[in-house]
GROMACS .gro file of N, CA and C in nm:
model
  237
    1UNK      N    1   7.355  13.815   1.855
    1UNK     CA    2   7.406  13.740   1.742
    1UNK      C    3   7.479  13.834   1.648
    2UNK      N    4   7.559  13.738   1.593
    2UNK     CA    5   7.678  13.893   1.480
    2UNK      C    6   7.599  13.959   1.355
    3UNK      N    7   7.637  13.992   1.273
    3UNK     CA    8   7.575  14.018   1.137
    3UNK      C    9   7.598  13.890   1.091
    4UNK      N   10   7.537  13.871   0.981
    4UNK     CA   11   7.591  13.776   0.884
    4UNK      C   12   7.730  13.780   0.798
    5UNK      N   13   7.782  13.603   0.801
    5UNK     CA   14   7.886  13.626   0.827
    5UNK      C   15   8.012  13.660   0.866
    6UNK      N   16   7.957  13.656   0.991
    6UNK     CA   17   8.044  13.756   1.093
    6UNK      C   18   8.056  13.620   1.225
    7UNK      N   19   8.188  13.562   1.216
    7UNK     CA   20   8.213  13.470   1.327
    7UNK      C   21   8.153  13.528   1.481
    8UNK      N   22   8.125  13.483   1.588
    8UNK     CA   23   8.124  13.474   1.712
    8UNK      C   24   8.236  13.408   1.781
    9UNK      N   25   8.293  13.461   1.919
    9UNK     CA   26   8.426  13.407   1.975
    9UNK      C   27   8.403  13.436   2.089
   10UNK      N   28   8.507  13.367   2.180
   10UNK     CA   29   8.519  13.342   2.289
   10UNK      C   30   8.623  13.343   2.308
   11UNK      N   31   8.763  13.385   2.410
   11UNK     CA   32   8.839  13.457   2.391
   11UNK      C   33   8.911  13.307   2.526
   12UNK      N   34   8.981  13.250   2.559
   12UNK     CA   35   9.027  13.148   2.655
   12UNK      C   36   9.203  13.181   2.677
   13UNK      N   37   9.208  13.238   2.764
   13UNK     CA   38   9.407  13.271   2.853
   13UNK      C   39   9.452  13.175   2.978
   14UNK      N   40   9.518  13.132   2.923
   14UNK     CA   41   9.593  13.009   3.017
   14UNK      C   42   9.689  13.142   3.100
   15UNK      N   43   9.677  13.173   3.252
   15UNK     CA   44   9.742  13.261   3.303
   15UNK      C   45   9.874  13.187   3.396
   16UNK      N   46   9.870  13.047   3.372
   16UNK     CA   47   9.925  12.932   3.441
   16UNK      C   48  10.060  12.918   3.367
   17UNK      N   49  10.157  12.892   3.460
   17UNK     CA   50  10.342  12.878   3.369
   17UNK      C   51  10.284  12.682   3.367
   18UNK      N   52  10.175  12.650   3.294
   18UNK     CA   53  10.156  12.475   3.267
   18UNK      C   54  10.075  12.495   3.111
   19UNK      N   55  10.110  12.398   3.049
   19UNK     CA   56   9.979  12.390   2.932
   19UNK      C   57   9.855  12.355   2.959
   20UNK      N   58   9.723  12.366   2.915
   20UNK     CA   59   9.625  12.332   2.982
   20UNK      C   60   9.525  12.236   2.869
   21UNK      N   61   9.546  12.165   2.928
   21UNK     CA   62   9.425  12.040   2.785
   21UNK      C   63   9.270  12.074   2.770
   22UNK      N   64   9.249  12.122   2.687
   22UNK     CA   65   9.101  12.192   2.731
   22UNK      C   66   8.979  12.120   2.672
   23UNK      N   67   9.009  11.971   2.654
   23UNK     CA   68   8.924  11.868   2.650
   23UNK      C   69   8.872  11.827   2.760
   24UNK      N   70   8.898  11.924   2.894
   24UNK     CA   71   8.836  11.872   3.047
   24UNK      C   72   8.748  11.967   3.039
   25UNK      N   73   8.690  12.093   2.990
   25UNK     CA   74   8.646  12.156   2.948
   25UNK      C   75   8.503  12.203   2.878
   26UNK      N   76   8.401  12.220   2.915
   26UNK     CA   77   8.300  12.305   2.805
   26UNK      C   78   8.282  12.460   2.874
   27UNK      N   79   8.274  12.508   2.751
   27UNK     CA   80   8.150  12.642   2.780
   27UNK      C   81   8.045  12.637   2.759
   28UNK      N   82   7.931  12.695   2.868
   28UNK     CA   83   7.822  12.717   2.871
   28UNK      C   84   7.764  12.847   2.858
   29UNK      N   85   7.658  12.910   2.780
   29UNK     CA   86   7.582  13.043   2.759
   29UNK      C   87   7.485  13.029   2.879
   30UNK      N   88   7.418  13.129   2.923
   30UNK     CA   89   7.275  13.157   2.949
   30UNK      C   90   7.190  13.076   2.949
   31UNK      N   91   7.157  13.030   2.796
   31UNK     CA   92   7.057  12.957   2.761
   31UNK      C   93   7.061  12.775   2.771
   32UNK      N   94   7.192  12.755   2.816
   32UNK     CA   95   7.266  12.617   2.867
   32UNK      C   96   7.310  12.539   2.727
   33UNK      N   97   7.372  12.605   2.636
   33UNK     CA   98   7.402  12.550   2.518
   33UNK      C   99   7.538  12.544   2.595
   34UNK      N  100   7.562  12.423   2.534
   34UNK     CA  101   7.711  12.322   2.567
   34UNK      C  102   7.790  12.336   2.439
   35UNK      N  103   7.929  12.386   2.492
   35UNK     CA  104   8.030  12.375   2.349
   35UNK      C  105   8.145  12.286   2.432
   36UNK      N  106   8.182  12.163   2.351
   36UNK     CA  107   8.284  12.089   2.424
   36UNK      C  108   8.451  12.162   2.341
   37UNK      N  109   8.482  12.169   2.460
   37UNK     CA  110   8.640  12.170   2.400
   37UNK      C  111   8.767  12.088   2.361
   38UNK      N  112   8.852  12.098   2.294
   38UNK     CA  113   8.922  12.042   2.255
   38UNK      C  114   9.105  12.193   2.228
   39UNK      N  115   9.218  12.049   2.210
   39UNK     CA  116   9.348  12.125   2.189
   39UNK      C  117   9.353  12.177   2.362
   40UNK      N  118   9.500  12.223   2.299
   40UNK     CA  119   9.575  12.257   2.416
   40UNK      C  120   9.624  12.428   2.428
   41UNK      N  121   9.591  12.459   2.527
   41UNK     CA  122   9.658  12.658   2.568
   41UNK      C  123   9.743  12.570   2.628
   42UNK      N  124   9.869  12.679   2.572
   42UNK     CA  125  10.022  12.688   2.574
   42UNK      C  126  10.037  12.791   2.725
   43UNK      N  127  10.106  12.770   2.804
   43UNK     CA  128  10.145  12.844   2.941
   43UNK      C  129  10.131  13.044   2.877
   44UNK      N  130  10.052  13.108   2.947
   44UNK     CA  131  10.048  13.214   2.937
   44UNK      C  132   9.987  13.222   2.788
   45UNK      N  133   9.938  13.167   2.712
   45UNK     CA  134   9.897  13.205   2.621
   45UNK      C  135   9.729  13.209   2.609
   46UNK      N  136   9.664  13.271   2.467
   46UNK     CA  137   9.505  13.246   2.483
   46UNK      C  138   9.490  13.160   2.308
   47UNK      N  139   9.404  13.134   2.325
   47UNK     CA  140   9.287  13.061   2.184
   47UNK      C  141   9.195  13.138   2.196
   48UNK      N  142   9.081  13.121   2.091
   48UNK     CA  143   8.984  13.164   2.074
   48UNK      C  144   8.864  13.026   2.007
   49UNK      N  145   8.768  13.054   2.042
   49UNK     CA  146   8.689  12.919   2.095
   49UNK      C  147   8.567  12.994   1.945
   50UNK      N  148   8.596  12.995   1.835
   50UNK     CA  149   8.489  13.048   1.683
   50UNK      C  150   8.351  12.967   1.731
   51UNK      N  151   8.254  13.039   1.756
   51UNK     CA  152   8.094  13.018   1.685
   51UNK      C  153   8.047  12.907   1.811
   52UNK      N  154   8.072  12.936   1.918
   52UNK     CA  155   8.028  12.841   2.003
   52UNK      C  156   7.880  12.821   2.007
   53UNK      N  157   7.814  12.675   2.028
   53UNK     CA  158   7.686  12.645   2.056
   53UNK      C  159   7.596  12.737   2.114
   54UNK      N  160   7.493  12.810   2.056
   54UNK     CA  161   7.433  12.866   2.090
   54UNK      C  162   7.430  13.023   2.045
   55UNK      N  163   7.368  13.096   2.050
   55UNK     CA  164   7.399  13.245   2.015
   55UNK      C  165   7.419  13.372   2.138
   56UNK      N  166   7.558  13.407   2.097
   56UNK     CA  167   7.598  13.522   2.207
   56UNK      C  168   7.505  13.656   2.171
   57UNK      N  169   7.422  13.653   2.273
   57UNK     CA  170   7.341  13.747   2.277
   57UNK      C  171   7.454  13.871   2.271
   58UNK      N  172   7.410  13.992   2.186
   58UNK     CA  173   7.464  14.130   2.135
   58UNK      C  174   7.406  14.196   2.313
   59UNK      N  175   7.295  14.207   2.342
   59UNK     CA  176   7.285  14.309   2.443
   59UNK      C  177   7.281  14.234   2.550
   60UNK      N  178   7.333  14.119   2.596
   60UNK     CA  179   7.364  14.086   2.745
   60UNK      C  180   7.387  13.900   2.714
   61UNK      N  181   7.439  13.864   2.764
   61UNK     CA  182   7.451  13.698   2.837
   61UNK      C  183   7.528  13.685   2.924
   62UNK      N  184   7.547  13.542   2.940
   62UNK     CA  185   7.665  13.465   3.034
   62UNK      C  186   7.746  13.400   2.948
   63UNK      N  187   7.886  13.352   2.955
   63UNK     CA  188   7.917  13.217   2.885
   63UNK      C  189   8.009  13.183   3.055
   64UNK      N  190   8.002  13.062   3.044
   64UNK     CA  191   8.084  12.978   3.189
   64UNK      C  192   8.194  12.917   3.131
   65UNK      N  193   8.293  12.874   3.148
   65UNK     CA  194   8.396  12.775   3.136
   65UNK      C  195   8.399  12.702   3.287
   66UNK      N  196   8.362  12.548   3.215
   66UNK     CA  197   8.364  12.427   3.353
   66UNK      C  198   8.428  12.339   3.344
   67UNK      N  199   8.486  12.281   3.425
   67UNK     CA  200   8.599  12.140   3.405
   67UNK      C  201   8.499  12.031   3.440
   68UNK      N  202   8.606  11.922   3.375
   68UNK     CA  203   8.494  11.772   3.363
   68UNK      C  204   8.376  11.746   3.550
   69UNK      N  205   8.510  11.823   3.623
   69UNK     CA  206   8.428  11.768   3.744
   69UNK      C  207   8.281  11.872   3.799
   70UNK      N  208   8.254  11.943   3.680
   70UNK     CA  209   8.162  12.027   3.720
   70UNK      C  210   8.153  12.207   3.779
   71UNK      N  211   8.273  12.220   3.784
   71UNK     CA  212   8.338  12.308   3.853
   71UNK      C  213   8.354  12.463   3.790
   72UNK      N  214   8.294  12.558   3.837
   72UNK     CA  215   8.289  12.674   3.758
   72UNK      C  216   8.422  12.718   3.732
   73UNK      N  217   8.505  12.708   3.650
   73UNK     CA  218   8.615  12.782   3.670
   73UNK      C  219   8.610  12.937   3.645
   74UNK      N  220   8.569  12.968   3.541
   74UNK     CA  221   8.572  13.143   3.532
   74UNK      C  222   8.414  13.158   3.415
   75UNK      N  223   8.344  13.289   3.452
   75UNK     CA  224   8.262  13.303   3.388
   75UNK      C  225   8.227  13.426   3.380
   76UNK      N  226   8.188  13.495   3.254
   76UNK     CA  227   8.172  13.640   3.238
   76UNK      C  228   8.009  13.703   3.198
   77UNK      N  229   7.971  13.794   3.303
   77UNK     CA  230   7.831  13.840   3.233
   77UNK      C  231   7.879  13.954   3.154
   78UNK      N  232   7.772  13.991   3.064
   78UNK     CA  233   7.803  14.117   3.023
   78UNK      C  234   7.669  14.177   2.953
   79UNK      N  235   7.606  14.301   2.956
   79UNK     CA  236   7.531  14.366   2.936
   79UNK      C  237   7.469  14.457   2.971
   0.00000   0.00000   0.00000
């Protein structure tokens, strides 16, 4: 978790020449906290996803990005 007052983020790159609607979309942590998404990544561009559900563990987690049909699309451990 950050210090106080200190946002948490999640970092999302459309590597695709398409826009991508990211209301098909949640991320998931570790601990199975659900953040639904919303808005659109622009072709080749990224967003950043502030203070998602749940707390990003400082010395290790997961977060997943999944489409409506269930589908892991990309997911990062780190620790």
């Amino acid at each position: 978790a950050p210090s106080a007052g200190v946002d948490e983020w999640v970092q999302i790159t459309n590597r695709t020449n398409n826009p991508v609607d990211l209301s098909y979309f949640t991320l998931v942590d570790a601990s199975g906290a659900v953040t639904t998404l919303s808005g659109t990544i622009d072709a080749y561009a990224s967003t950043y996803i502030l203070n998602p559900k749940g707390k990003l563990n400082n010395d290790s987690d997961t977060v997943t990005l999944i489409d409506s049909a269930g589908t892991v699309i990309d997911s990062v451990a780190y620790g």
